């Protein structure tokens, strides 16, 4: 049997991919007024259509899910129409693209929310750090604890957003349960101190994610749904007292759905933290479907992970910001453009759609 590498096609649920190079979701803060995708967003994604799969930047499932300026939503007719231009352009270039469904929970600020409401969260615990607002950085506030009887409404927002994503032409959705946003705030015990059925044990802390996944799968089918986790990422003031137990449980519980994939951010954005003892190979074994690994991989380490069976696909983030033709560059072992961090978040075409392709 020929060796599997980054250039081996793969079927991900209902989605056929030309290669195993995934463009990771990347927040770029360049949506137009009303959080509507615009022409430069279409250009940016179209330039990167040679990825086996593009996972879009996080896209808010409701107006209450917003956490940053100028991030695109998937809850208004204008947003759906804006995204449709993006997905049409990617498909015209034979690409595949799923939408990342995002609710920021406590990682938000009243100035970003309808009626200047408090952000919502599993528990009223103020995260350390500062929110990005239209008025600059401001301290995070203490969020409002969601009542148990509000959770079906959140699940319904995910279901509607998934339908909207298919209406916008996406090949599927990725449920963002990573990096300290709402679903991850429920999963980890540093941010979840609830005493109802959604807090306490790993089983209870997983309940909201599983209900959301069931609703989305019930609405658009399991072959078009992935889930993203980040067991050791401390970003957004996250912690868990037993991450291996928590996330082994989550990965195993997700098997009931027959999902298109599990996508795991395997690193900690806080590079000064003590090295983690988390065993990602063990996590991978708990999940029976396709596994996308993400976090600091290069061509050699990605191919080694595929060969060893530790991953089925590998996602690249920053390299895709700076290299629209990353797939061709990896294939040819061509040098990569260096990224410009000053233009990662917000701004215009500079540092967004002007990175050069190979000659
Ligand atoms: C970010 O804005 O830095 C960001 C957003 C979403 C993520 C991770 C990081 O999942």
CSV table of N, CA and C in Angstrom, one decimal, residues 21-114:
chain,number,residue,atom,x,y,z
A,21,UNK,N,-4.4,18.6,3.6
A,21,UNK,CA,-3.9,19.9,4.1
A,21,UNK,C,-5.1,20.8,4.4
A,22,UNK,N,-5.3,21.0,5.7
A,22,UNK,CA,-6.5,21.8,6.1
A,22,UNK,C,-6.1,23.2,6.5
A,23,UNK,N,-6.8,24.2,6.0
A,23,UNK,CA,-6.6,25.6,6.5
A,23,UNK,C,-7.3,25.8,7.8
A,24,UNK,N,-6.6,26.0,8.8
A,24,UNK,CA,-7.2,26.2,10.2
A,24,UNK,C,-8.1,27.4,10.2
A,25,UNK,N,-9.1,27.5,11.1
A,25,UNK,CA,-9.9,28.7,11.3
A,25,UNK,C,-9.0,29.8,11.8
A,26,UNK,N,-9.1,31.0,11.2
A,26,UNK,CA,-8.3,32.1,11.6
A,26,UNK,C,-9.1,33.4,11.6
A,27,UNK,N,-9.2,34.0,12.8
A,27,UNK,CA,-9.9,35.2,13.0
A,27,UNK,C,-9.1,36.3,12.4
A,28,UNK,N,-9.7,37.1,11.5
A,28,UNK,CA,-9.0,38.2,10.8
A,28,UNK,C,-9.7,39.5,10.9
A,29,UNK,N,-10.9,39.6,11.5
A,29,UNK,CA,-11.6,40.9,11.8
A,29,UNK,C,-11.7,41.8,10.6
A,30,UNK,N,-12.2,41.3,9.5
A,30,UNK,CA,-12.3,42.1,8.3
A,30,UNK,C,-13.7,42.0,7.7
A,31,UNK,N,-14.7,41.7,8.4
A,31,UNK,CA,-16.1,41.7,7.9
A,31,UNK,C,-16.5,43.2,7.8
A,32,UNK,N,-17.5,43.4,7.0
A,32,UNK,CA,-18.1,44.8,6.8
A,32,UNK,C,-19.1,45.1,7.9
A,33,UNK,N,-19.7,46.3,7.9
A,33,UNK,CA,-20.7,46.6,8.9
A,33,UNK,C,-21.8,45.6,8.9
A,34,UNK,N,-22.3,45.3,10.1
A,34,UNK,CA,-23.3,44.3,10.3
A,34,UNK,C,-22.7,42.9,10.4
A,35,UNK,N,-21.3,42.9,10.5
A,35,UNK,CA,-20.6,41.6,10.5
A,35,UNK,C,-20.9,40.8,9.3
A,36,UNK,N,-20.9,41.4,8.2
A,36,UNK,CA,-21.3,40.8,6.9
A,36,UNK,C,-20.0,40.6,6.1
A,37,UNK,N,-19.8,39.3,5.6
A,37,UNK,CA,-18.6,39.0,4.7
A,37,UNK,C,-18.7,39.9,3.5
A,38,UNK,N,-17.5,40.4,3.0
A,38,UNK,CA,-17.4,41.3,1.9
A,38,UNK,C,-16.4,40.8,0.8
A,39,UNK,N,-16.3,41.7,-0.2
A,39,UNK,CA,-15.5,41.2,-1.4
A,39,UNK,C,-14.1,40.8,-1.0
A,40,UNK,N,-13.4,41.5,-0.1
A,40,UNK,CA,-12.0,41.1,0.2
A,40,UNK,C,-12.0,39.7,0.9
A,41,UNK,N,-13.0,39.4,1.6
A,41,UNK,CA,-13.1,38.1,2.3
A,41,UNK,C,-13.2,37.0,1.2
A,42,UNK,N,-14.0,37.3,0.2
A,42,UNK,CA,-14.2,36.3,-0.9
A,42,UNK,C,-12.8,36.1,-1.6
A,43,UNK,N,-12.1,37.2,-1.9
A,43,UNK,CA,-10.8,37.1,-2.5
A,43,UNK,C,-9.8,36.2,-1.7
A,44,UNK,N,-9.8,36.5,-0.4
A,44,UNK,CA,-8.9,35.8,0.6
A,44,UNK,C,-9.1,34.3,0.6
A,45,UNK,N,-10.4,33.9,0.7
A,45,UNK,CA,-10.7,32.5,0.7
A,45,UNK,C,-10.5,31.8,-0.6
A,46,UNK,N,-10.8,32.5,-1.7
A,46,UNK,CA,-10.6,32.0,-3.0
A,46,UNK,C,-9.2,31.7,-3.3
A,47,UNK,N,-8.3,32.6,-2.8
A,47,UNK,CA,-6.8,32.5,-3.0
A,47,UNK,C,-6.3,31.2,-2.4
A,48,UNK,N,-7.0,30.7,-1.3
A,48,UNK,CA,-6.6,29.6,-0.5
A,48,UNK,C,-7.3,28.3,-0.8
A,49,UNK,N,-8.1,28.3,-2.0
A,49,UNK,CA,-9.0,27.1,-2.3
A,49,UNK,C,-8.2,25.8,-2.6
A,50,UNK,N,-6.9,25.8,-2.8
A,50,UNK,CA,-6.2,24.6,-3.0
A,50,UNK,C,-6.0,23.8,-1.7
A,51,UNK,N,-6.3,24.3,-0.6
A,51,UNK,CA,-6.4,23.5,0.6
A,51,UNK,C,-7.3,22.4,0.4
A,52,UNK,N,-7.0,21.2,1.0
A,52,UNK,CA,-8.0,20.1,0.9
A,52,UNK,C,-9.3,20.5,1.5
A,53,UNK,N,-9.2,21.3,2.6
A,53,UNK,CA,-10.4,21.8,3.3
A,53,UNK,C,-10.1,23.1,4.0
A,54,UNK,N,-10.9,24.1,3.8
A,54,UNK,CA,-10.8,25.4,4.5
A,54,UNK,C,-11.8,25.3,5.6
A,55,UNK,N,-11.4,25.6,6.8
A,55,UNK,CA,-12.3,25.9,7.9
A,55,UNK,C,-12.4,27.4,8.1
A,56,UNK,N,-13.5,27.9,7.9
A,56,UNK,CA,-13.6,29.4,8.0
A,56,UNK,C,-13.3,29.9,9.4
A,57,UNK,N,-12.9,31.2,9.4
A,57,UNK,CA,-12.8,31.9,10.7
A,57,UNK,C,-14.2,31.7,11.5
A,58,UNK,N,-14.1,31.8,12.8
A,58,UNK,CA,-15.3,31.6,13.6
A,58,UNK,C,-16.4,32.6,13.2
A,59,UNK,N,-17.6,32.1,13.1
A,59,UNK,CA,-18.7,33.0,12.6
A,59,UNK,C,-19.8,32.9,13.6
A,60,UNK,N,-20.3,34.0,14.2
A,60,UNK,CA,-21.2,34.0,15.3
A,60,UNK,C,-22.6,33.4,14.9
A,61,UNK,N,-23.1,32.6,15.8
A,61,UNK,CA,-24.4,31.9,15.6
A,61,UNK,C,-25.6,32.8,15.9
A,62,UNK,N,-25.3,33.9,16.6
A,62,UNK,CA,-26.4,34.9,17.0
A,62,UNK,C,-25.7,36.2,17.3
A,63,UNK,N,-26.5,37.3,17.4
A,63,UNK,CA,-26.0,38.6,17.8
A,63,UNK,C,-25.4,38.5,19.2
A,64,UNK,N,-25.9,37.6,20.1
A,64,UNK,CA,-25.4,37.5,21.4
A,64,UNK,C,-24.1,36.7,21.5
A,65,UNK,N,-23.7,36.1,20.4
A,65,UNK,CA,-22.5,35.3,20.4
A,65,UNK,C,-21.2,36.0,20.1
A,66,UNK,N,-21.4,37.3,19.7
A,66,UNK,CA,-20.2,38.1,19.2
A,66,UNK,C,-19.2,38.3,20.3
A,67,UNK,N,-17.9,38.3,20.0
A,67,UNK,CA,-16.9,38.6,21.0
A,67,UNK,C,-15.8,39.5,20.5
A,68,UNK,N,-15.9,39.9,19.3
A,68,UNK,CA,-14.8,40.8,18.7
A,68,UNK,C,-15.4,41.7,17.7
A,69,UNK,N,-14.7,42.8,17.4
A,69,UNK,CA,-15.1,43.7,16.3
A,69,UNK,C,-14.9,43.0,14.9
A,70,UNK,N,-15.8,43.3,14.0
A,70,UNK,CA,-15.7,42.9,12.6
A,70,UNK,C,-15.4,41.5,12.3
A,71,UNK,N,-16.0,40.6,13.2
A,71,UNK,CA,-16.0,39.2,12.9
A,71,UNK,C,-17.4,38.8,12.2
A,72,UNK,N,-17.3,37.9,11.2
A,72,UNK,CA,-18.6,37.7,10.5
A,72,UNK,C,-19.6,36.8,11.2
A,73,UNK,N,-20.8,37.0,11.0
A,73,UNK,CA,-21.9,36.2,11.6
A,73,UNK,C,-22.5,35.3,10.6
A,74,UNK,N,-23.4,34.4,11.1
A,74,UNK,CA,-24.2,33.5,10.2
A,74,UNK,C,-25.6,33.5,10.7
A,75,UNK,N,-26.1,34.7,11.1
A,75,UNK,CA,-27.5,34.7,11.6
A,75,UNK,C,-28.4,35.7,10.9
A,76,UNK,N,-27.9,36.5,10.0
A,76,UNK,CA,-28.7,37.4,9.3
A,76,UNK,C,-28.7,37.1,7.8
A,77,UNK,N,-29.8,37.6,7.1
A,77,UNK,CA,-29.9,37.3,5.6
A,77,UNK,C,-28.7,37.9,4.9
A,78,UNK,N,-28.2,39.1,5.3
A,78,UNK,CA,-27.1,39.8,4.7
A,78,UNK,C,-25.8,38.9,4.9
A,79,UNK,N,-25.7,38.4,6.1
A,79,UNK,CA,-24.5,37.5,6.3
A,79,UNK,C,-24.5,36.3,5.4
A,80,UNK,N,-25.6,35.7,5.3
A,80,UNK,CA,-25.8,34.4,4.5
A,80,UNK,C,-25.4,34.8,3.0
A,81,UNK,N,-25.9,35.9,2.6
A,81,UNK,CA,-25.7,36.3,1.2
A,81,UNK,C,-24.2,36.6,1.0
A,82,UNK,N,-23.6,37.3,2.0
A,82,UNK,CA,-22.1,37.6,1.9
A,82,UNK,C,-21.3,36.3,1.9
A,83,UNK,N,-21.6,35.4,2.7
A,83,UNK,CA,-20.9,34.1,2.7
A,83,UNK,C,-21.1,33.3,1.4
A,84,UNK,N,-22.3,33.4,0.8
A,84,UNK,CA,-22.6,32.7,-0.4
A,84,UNK,C,-21.6,33.1,-1.5
A,85,UNK,N,-21.2,34.3,-1.5
A,85,UNK,CA,-20.2,34.8,-2.5
A,85,UNK,C,-18.9,34.1,-2.2
A,86,UNK,N,-18.6,34.0,-1.0
A,86,UNK,CA,-17.3,33.3,-0.6
A,86,UNK,C,-17.3,31.8,-1.0
A,87,UNK,N,-18.4,31.1,-0.7
A,87,UNK,CA,-18.4,29.7,-0.9
A,87,UNK,C,-18.5,29.4,-2.5
A,88,UNK,N,-19.2,30.3,-3.2
A,88,UNK,CA,-19.2,30.1,-4.6
A,88,UNK,C,-17.8,30.3,-5.2
A,89,UNK,N,-17.1,31.2,-4.7
A,89,UNK,CA,-15.7,31.5,-5.3
A,89,UNK,C,-14.8,30.3,-5.0
A,90,UNK,N,-14.9,29.8,-3.7
A,90,UNK,CA,-14.1,28.7,-3.3
A,90,UNK,C,-14.4,27.4,-4.2
A,91,UNK,N,-15.7,27.2,-4.4
A,91,UNK,CA,-16.1,26.0,-5.2
A,91,UNK,C,-15.7,26.2,-6.6
A,92,UNK,N,-15.8,27.4,-7.2
A,92,UNK,CA,-15.4,27.6,-8.5
A,92,UNK,C,-13.9,27.3,-8.8
A,93,UNK,N,-13.1,27.3,-7.6
A,93,UNK,CA,-11.7,26.9,-7.7
A,93,UNK,C,-11.5,25.5,-7.1
A,94,UNK,N,-12.6,24.7,-7.1
A,94,UNK,CA,-12.6,23.3,-6.7
A,94,UNK,C,-12.2,23.1,-5.3
A,95,UNK,N,-12.4,24.1,-4.4
A,95,UNK,CA,-12.1,23.9,-3.0
A,95,UNK,C,-13.3,23.4,-2.2
A,96,UNK,N,-13.0,23.1,-0.9
A,96,UNK,CA,-14.1,22.7,0.0
A,96,UNK,C,-13.9,23.6,1.2
A,97,UNK,N,-15.1,24.0,1.7
A,97,UNK,CA,-15.1,25.0,2.9
A,97,UNK,C,-16.2,24.7,3.8
A,98,UNK,N,-15.9,24.6,5.1
A,98,UNK,CA,-16.9,24.5,6.1
A,98,UNK,C,-16.8,25.8,7.0
A,99,UNK,N,-18.0,26.0,7.6
A,99,UNK,CA,-18.1,27.2,8.4
A,99,UNK,C,-17.9,26.9,9.9
A,100,UNK,N,-17.1,27.6,10.6
A,100,UNK,CA,-16.9,27.4,12.0
A,100,UNK,C,-18.0,28.2,12.8
A,101,UNK,N,-18.8,27.4,13.6
A,101,UNK,CA,-19.9,28.0,14.3
A,101,UNK,C,-19.4,28.4,15.7
A,102,UNK,N,-19.6,29.7,16.0
A,102,UNK,CA,-18.9,30.3,17.1
A,102,UNK,C,-19.9,31.0,18.1
A,103,UNK,N,-19.7,30.8,19.3
A,103,UNK,CA,-20.4,31.6,20.4
A,103,UNK,C,-19.2,31.9,21.4
A,104,UNK,N,-19.0,33.2,21.6
A,104,UNK,CA,-17.8,33.5,22.4
A,104,UNK,C,-18.1,33.5,23.9
A,105,UNK,N,-19.3,33.4,24.3
A,105,UNK,CA,-19.6,33.3,25.7
A,105,UNK,C,-19.0,34.5,26.5
A,106,UNK,N,-18.2,34.2,27.5
A,106,UNK,CA,-17.7,35.3,28.4
A,106,UNK,C,-16.6,36.1,27.7
A,107,UNK,N,-16.0,35.6,26.6
A,107,UNK,CA,-15.0,36.3,25.9
A,107,UNK,C,-15.6,37.4,25.0
A,108,UNK,N,-16.2,38.4,25.6
A,108,UNK,CA,-16.9,39.4,24.9
A,108,UNK,C,-17.0,40.6,25.8
A,109,UNK,N,-17.9,41.6,25.4
A,109,UNK,CA,-17.9,42.8,26.2
A,109,UNK,C,-19.3,43.4,25.9
A,110,UNK,N,-19.9,44.1,26.9
A,110,UNK,CA,-21.3,44.6,26.7
A,110,UNK,C,-21.3,45.5,25.5
A,111,UNK,N,-20.2,46.3,25.2
A,111,UNK,CA,-20.2,47.2,24.0
A,111,UNK,C,-20.4,46.5,22.7
A,112,UNK,N,-20.2,45.1,22.7
A,112,UNK,CA,-20.3,44.4,21.4
A,112,UNK,C,-21.6,43.7,21.3
A,113,UNK,N,-22.5,43.8,22.4
A,113,UNK,CA,-23.7,42.9,22.5
A,113,UNK,C,-25.0,43.7,22.4
A,114,UNK,N,-26.1,43.1,21.9
A,114,UNK,CA,-27.3,43.8,21.9
A,114,UNK,C,-27.7,44.4,23.2
